[in-house]
């Protein structure tokens, strides 16, 4: 018997009809027809309910909202503490059109992509993050969509120890 005959027998076997439990269809349709917990909760939350409020309470609520609208925008943002002398903020920028996510990884965050996610600009092509780094030499790379390592094209390449492209940035003197 040749491989060709064995293959044809397998194809014929796969083409045979499969017996299905007739109750399967009823169980599947029953699950689809009955709403789940979230659907029931959403329906309950959307149901209209009468609300009665006295004129005095309405006036008090309006006054509270007016005070919040007047006070909150006038607050000045809290001044952050000054950075130590050996720490400098460094902005990292990469062009990654079509990316869903980009993270900055490096020796400063133990190469953990969760620690330094980057933000996309409005056009979705440019990704940036600013990070305070201590003085010295730091290796880093960009992790695009959790799978693709990308060296910084605007920085010197680092010595490749593990097969992944990386760059180097020198902070301070």
PDB file of C-alpha atoms in Angstrom:
ATOM      1  CA  UNK A   1       0.000   0.000   0.000  1.00  0.00           C
ATOM      2  CA  UNK A   2       1.429   3.354  -1.026  1.00  0.00           C
ATOM      3  CA  UNK A   3       1.279   6.674   0.794  1.00  0.00           C
ATOM      4  CA  UNK A   4      -1.160   7.888  -1.853  1.00  0.00           C
ATOM      5  CA  UNK A   5      -3.621   5.082  -1.012  1.00  0.00           C
ATOM      6  CA  UNK A   6      -3.328   5.764   2.708  1.00  0.00           C
ATOM      7  CA  UNK A   7      -3.981   9.459   2.133  1.00  0.00           C
ATOM      8  CA  UNK A   8      -7.067   8.717   0.027  1.00  0.00           C
ATOM      9  CA  UNK A   9      -8.416   6.410   2.763  1.00  0.00           C
ATOM     10  CA  UNK A  10      -7.957   9.159   5.349  1.00  0.00           C
ATOM     11  CA  UNK A  11      -9.740  11.664   3.120  1.00  0.00           C
ATOM     12  CA  UNK A  12     -12.632   9.253   2.598  1.00  0.00           C
ATOM     13  CA  UNK A  13     -12.857   8.650   6.343  1.00  0.00           C
ATOM     14  CA  UNK A  14     -12.937  12.384   7.039  1.00  0.00           C
ATOM     15  CA  UNK A  15     -15.743  12.863   4.523  1.00  0.00           C
ATOM     16  CA  UNK A  16     -18.023  10.426   6.368  1.00  0.00           C
ATOM     17  CA  UNK A  17     -20.919  12.160   8.186  1.00  0.00           C
ATOM     18  CA  UNK A  18     -20.546  12.593  11.938  1.00  0.00           C
ATOM     19  CA  UNK A  19     -23.390  11.656  14.273  1.00  0.00           C
ATOM     20  CA  UNK A  20     -24.356  14.598  16.495  1.00  0.00           C
ATOM     21  CA  UNK A  21     -26.380  14.402  19.684  1.00  0.00           C
ATOM     22  CA  UNK A  22     -29.846  15.758  18.760  1.00  0.00           C
ATOM     23  CA  UNK A  23     -30.061  17.468  22.169  1.00  0.00           C
ATOM     24  CA  UNK A  24     -26.977  19.569  21.393  1.00  0.00           C
ATOM     25  CA  UNK A  25     -28.915  21.928  19.144  1.00  0.00           C
ATOM     26  CA  UNK A  26     -31.573  22.457  21.839  1.00  0.00           C
ATOM     27  CA  UNK A  27     -28.932  23.149  24.524  1.00  0.00           C
ATOM     28  CA  UNK A  28     -27.072  25.676  22.351  1.00  0.00           C
ATOM     29  CA  UNK A  29     -30.255  27.512  21.358  1.00  0.00           C
ATOM     30  CA  UNK A  30     -31.394  27.536  24.993  1.00  0.00           C
ATOM     31  CA  UNK A  31     -28.153  29.179  26.093  1.00  0.00           C
ATOM     32  CA  UNK A  32     -28.407  31.791  23.354  1.00  0.00           C
ATOM     33  CA  UNK A  33     -32.049  32.578  24.149  1.00  0.00           C
ATOM     34  CA  UNK A  34     -31.590  33.048  27.915  1.00  0.00           C
ATOM     35  CA  UNK A  35     -29.938  36.358  28.807  1.00  0.00           C
ATOM     36  CA  UNK A  36     -26.849  36.199  30.944  1.00  0.00           C
ATOM     37  CA  UNK A  37     -26.212  38.059  34.185  1.00  0.00           C
ATOM     38  CA  UNK A  38     -24.676  41.120  32.515  1.00  0.00           C
ATOM     39  CA  UNK A  39     -27.593  41.439  30.089  1.00  0.00           C
ATOM     40  CA  UNK A  40     -30.107  41.243  32.945  1.00  0.00           C
ATOM     41  CA  UNK A  41     -28.102  43.765  35.016  1.00  0.00           C
ATOM     42  CA  UNK A  42     -27.835  46.160  32.076  1.00  0.00           C
ATOM     43  CA  UNK A  43     -31.590  45.901  31.451  1.00  0.00           C
ATOM     44  CA  UNK A  44     -32.279  46.625  35.133  1.00  0.00           C
ATOM     45  CA  UNK A  45     -29.947  49.654  35.129  1.00  0.00           C
ATOM     46  CA  UNK A  46     -31.566  51.098  31.990  1.00  0.00           C
ATOM     47  CA  UNK A  47     -35.128  50.786  33.310  1.00  0.00           C
ATOM     48  CA  UNK A  48     -36.642  54.273  33.913  1.00  0.00           C
ATOM     49  CA  UNK A  49     -37.372  55.145  37.539  1.00  0.00           C
ATOM     50  CA  UNK A  50     -39.244  58.124  38.926  1.00  0.00           C
ATOM     51  CA  UNK A  51     -37.099  60.544  40.923  1.00  0.00           C
ATOM     52  CA  UNK A  52     -38.670  63.176  43.133  1.00  0.00           C
ATOM     53  CA  UNK A  53     -36.574  66.089  44.313  1.00  0.00           C
ATOM     54  CA  UNK A  54     -37.745  69.079  46.307  1.00  0.00           C
ATOM     55  CA  UNK A  55     -37.087  72.613  45.012  1.00  0.00           C
ATOM     56  CA  UNK A  56     -34.768  73.321  47.966  1.00  0.00           C
ATOM     57  CA  UNK A  57     -32.718  70.170  47.282  1.00  0.00           C
ATOM     58  CA  UNK A  58     -32.587  71.045  43.572  1.00  0.00           C
ATOM     59  CA  UNK A  59     -31.333  74.536  44.408  1.00  0.00           C
ATOM     60  CA  UNK A  60     -28.688  73.095  46.743  1.00  0.00           C
ATOM     61  CA  UNK A  61     -27.544  70.624  44.081  1.00  0.00           C
ATOM     62  CA  UNK A  62     -27.293  73.387  41.465  1.00  0.00           C
ATOM     63  CA  UNK A  63     -25.297  75.565  43.890  1.00  0.00           C
ATOM     64  CA  UNK A  64     -22.898  72.690  44.630  1.00  0.00           C
ATOM     65  CA  UNK A  65     -22.324  72.076  40.924  1.00  0.00           C
ATOM     66  CA  UNK A  66     -21.743  75.804  40.340  1.00  0.00           C
ATOM     67  CA  UNK A  67     -19.152  75.917  43.145  1.00  0.00           C
ATOM     68  CA  UNK A  68     -17.328  72.888  41.704  1.00  0.00           C
ATOM     69  CA  UNK A  69     -17.299  74.409  38.218  1.00  0.00           C
ATOM     70  CA  UNK A  70     -15.960  77.690  39.616  1.00  0.00           C
ATOM     71  CA  UNK A  71     -13.390  76.261  42.063  1.00  0.00           C
ATOM     72  CA  UNK A  72     -11.878  73.249  40.268  1.00  0.00           C
ATOM     73  CA  UNK A  73     -10.468  74.996  37.150  1.00  0.00           C
ATOM     74  CA  UNK A  74      -8.829  77.692  39.285  1.00  0.00           C
ATOM     75  CA  UNK A  75      -6.734  75.178  41.218  1.00  0.00           C
ATOM     76  CA  UNK A  76      -3.086  75.237  40.285  1.00  0.00           C
ATOM     77  CA  UNK A  77      -1.444  71.877  39.603  1.00  0.00           C
ATOM     78  CA  UNK A  78       0.765  70.574  42.352  1.00  0.00           C
ATOM     79  CA  UNK A  79       4.432  71.257  41.733  1.00  0.00           C
ATOM     80  CA  UNK A  80       6.410  68.059  41.490  1.00  0.00           C
ATOM     81  CA  UNK A  81       9.503  67.602  43.571  1.00  0.00           C
ATOM     82  CA  UNK A  82      12.735  68.604  41.847  1.00  0.00           C
ATOM     83  CA  UNK A  83      14.786  65.755  40.448  1.00  0.00           C
ATOM     84  CA  UNK A  84      18.050  64.801  42.132  1.00  0.00           C
ATOM     85  CA  UNK A  85      21.133  66.277  40.446  1.00  0.00           C
ATOM     86  CA  UNK A  86      22.173  62.947  38.884  1.00  0.00           C
ATOM     87  CA  UNK A  87      18.729  62.372  37.277  1.00  0.00           C
ATOM     88  CA  UNK A  88      17.713  63.852  33.914  1.00  0.00           C
ATOM     89  CA  UNK A  89      14.375  63.530  32.100  1.00  0.00           C
ATOM     90  CA  UNK A  90      14.952  61.860  28.706  1.00  0.00           C
ATOM     91  CA  UNK A  91      12.316  61.793  25.979  1.00  0.00           C
ATOM     92  CA  UNK A  92      12.177  58.677  23.812  1.00  0.00           C
ATOM     93  CA  UNK A  93      10.432  58.906  20.421  1.00  0.00           C
ATOM     94  CA  UNK A  94       9.824  56.253  17.788  1.00  0.00           C
ATOM     95  CA  UNK A  95       7.834  56.148  14.557  1.00  0.00           C
ATOM     96  CA  UNK A  96       5.674  53.005  14.476  1.00  0.00           C
ATOM     97  CA  UNK A  97       2.774  53.419  12.037  1.00  0.00           C
ATOM     98  CA  UNK A  98      -0.034  50.917  12.490  1.00  0.00           C
ATOM     99  CA  UNK A  99       1.176  49.744  15.900  1.00  0.00           C
ATOM    100  CA  UNK A 100      -1.406  48.874  18.559  1.00  0.00           C
ATOM    101  CA  UNK A 101       1.054  49.332  21.436  1.00  0.00           C
ATOM    102  CA  UNK A 102       4.675  50.342  21.945  1.00  0.00           C
ATOM    103  CA  UNK A 103       6.695  49.993  25.150  1.00  0.00           C
ATOM    104  CA  UNK A 104      10.120  51.243  26.109  1.00  0.00           C
ATOM    105  CA  UNK A 105      12.278  48.479  27.577  1.00  0.00           C
ATOM    106  CA  UNK A 106      15.789  48.744  28.894  1.00  0.00           C
ATOM    107  CA  UNK A 107      18.200  48.126  31.702  1.00  0.00           C
ATOM    108  CA  UNK A 108      16.498  50.953  33.662  1.00  0.00           C
ATOM    109  CA  UNK A 109      13.221  48.956  33.936  1.00  0.00           C
ATOM    110  CA  UNK A 110      14.609  45.391  33.845  1.00  0.00           C
ATOM    111  CA  UNK A 111      13.424  45.036  30.230  1.00  0.00           C
ATOM    112  CA  UNK A 112       9.811  44.790  31.464  1.00  0.00           C
ATOM    113  CA  UNK A 113       7.388  46.033  28.771  1.00  0.00           C
ATOM    114  CA  UNK A 114       4.596  46.602  31.316  1.00  0.00           C
ATOM    115  CA  UNK A 115       6.548  49.255  33.220  1.00  0.00           C
ATOM    116  CA  UNK A 116       7.007  51.914  30.511  1.00  0.00           C
ATOM    117  CA  UNK A 117       4.210  52.012  27.939  1.00  0.00           C
ATOM    118  CA  UNK A 118       4.496  54.772  25.344  1.00  0.00           C
ATOM    119  CA  UNK A 119       1.697  57.120  24.230  1.00  0.00           C
ATOM    120  CA  UNK A 120       0.701  57.516  20.604  1.00  0.00           C
ATOM    121  CA  UNK A 121       0.332  60.940  19.035  1.00  0.00           C
ATOM    122  CA  UNK A 122      -3.004  61.832  17.435  1.00  0.00           C
ATOM    123  CA  UNK A 123      -1.936  60.469  14.050  1.00  0.00           C
ATOM    124  CA  UNK A 124      -0.975  57.110  15.611  1.00  0.00           C
ATOM    125  CA  UNK A 125       2.436  57.049  13.918  1.00  0.00           C
ATOM    126  CA  UNK A 126       4.616  58.716  16.562  1.00  0.00           C
ATOM    127  CA  UNK A 127       5.011  57.182  20.035  1.00  0.00           C
ATOM    128  CA  UNK A 128       6.660  59.030  22.953  1.00  0.00           C
ATOM    129  CA  UNK A 129       7.492  58.715  26.626  1.00  0.00           C
ATOM    130  CA  UNK A 130       9.642  60.819  28.948  1.00  0.00           C
ATOM    131  CA  UNK A 131      11.536  59.001  31.669  1.00  0.00           C
ATOM    132  CA  UNK A 132      13.863  60.290  34.421  1.00  0.00           C
ATOM    133  CA  UNK A 133      17.183  58.467  34.066  1.00  0.00           C
ATOM    134  CA  UNK A 134      20.225  58.493  36.287  1.00  0.00           C
ATOM    135  CA  UNK A 135      23.558  59.587  34.888  1.00  0.00           C
ATOM    136  CA  UNK A 136      25.362  56.902  32.951  1.00  0.00           C
ATOM    137  CA  UNK A 137      25.020  54.642  29.943  1.00  0.00           C
ATOM    138  CA  UNK A 138      21.691  52.850  29.407  1.00  0.00           C
ATOM    139  CA  UNK A 139      20.726  50.141  26.890  1.00  0.00           C
ATOM    140  CA  UNK A 140      17.167  50.182  25.580  1.00  0.00           C
ATOM    141  CA  UNK A 141      14.834  49.159  22.747  1.00  0.00           C
ATOM    142  CA  UNK A 142      11.221  49.571  21.702  1.00  0.00           C
ATOM    143  CA  UNK A 143       8.807  46.631  21.888  1.00  0.00           C
ATOM    144  CA  UNK A 144       6.118  47.035  19.212  1.00  0.00           C
ATOM    145  CA  UNK A 145       2.832  45.140  19.691  1.00  0.00           C
ATOM    146  CA  UNK A 146       4.464  42.935  22.304  1.00  0.00           C
ATOM    147  CA  UNK A 147       6.439  40.925  19.747  1.00  0.00           C
ATOM    148  CA  UNK A 148       8.742  43.032  17.579  1.00  0.00           C
ATOM    149  CA  UNK A 149      11.962  44.468  19.056  1.00  0.00           C
ATOM    150  CA  UNK A 150      13.106  47.674  17.430  1.00  0.00           C
ATOM    151  CA  UNK A 151      16.340  49.576  18.003  1.00  0.00           C
ATOM    152  CA  UNK A 152      16.155  53.376  18.084  1.00  0.00           C
ATOM    153  CA  UNK A 153      17.117  54.494  14.567  1.00  0.00           C
ATOM    154  CA  UNK A 154      18.249  57.889  15.916  1.00  0.00           C
ATOM    155  CA  UNK A 155      20.633  56.491  18.547  1.00  0.00           C
ATOM    156  CA  UNK A 156      23.848  54.467  18.501  1.00  0.00           C
ATOM    157  CA  UNK A 157      23.410  50.693  18.422  1.00  0.00           C
ATOM    158  CA  UNK A 158      24.350  48.786  21.556  1.00  0.00           C
ATOM    159  CA  UNK A 159      26.501  45.687  21.682  1.00  0.00           C
ATOM    160  CA  UNK A 160      24.148  42.800  20.792  1.00  0.00           C
ATOM    161  CA  UNK A 161      24.375  40.231  23.633  1.00  0.00           C
ATOM    162  CA  UNK A 162      21.105  38.324  23.249  1.00  0.00           C
ATOM    163  CA  UNK A 163      20.216  38.614  19.557  1.00  0.00           C
ATOM    164  CA  UNK A 164      17.693  41.449  19.965  1.00  0.00           C
ATOM    165  CA  UNK A 165      18.390  44.869  18.473  1.00  0.00           C
ATOM    166  CA  UNK A 166      19.005  47.596  21.059  1.00  0.00           C
ATOM    167  CA  UNK A 167      20.368  51.105  21.343  1.00  0.00           C
ATOM    168  CA  UNK A 168      22.338  53.058  23.892  1.00  0.00           C
ATOM    169  CA  UNK A 169      21.785  56.472  25.471  1.00  0.00           C
ATOM    170  CA  UNK A 170      24.307  58.298  27.627  1.00  0.00           C
ATOM    171  CA  UNK A 171      22.860  60.596  30.287  1.00  0.00           C
ATOM    172  CA  UNK A 172      24.897  63.316  31.964  1.00  0.00           C
ATOM    173  CA  UNK A 173      28.609  63.931  31.624  1.00  0.00           C
TER     174      UNK A 173
END
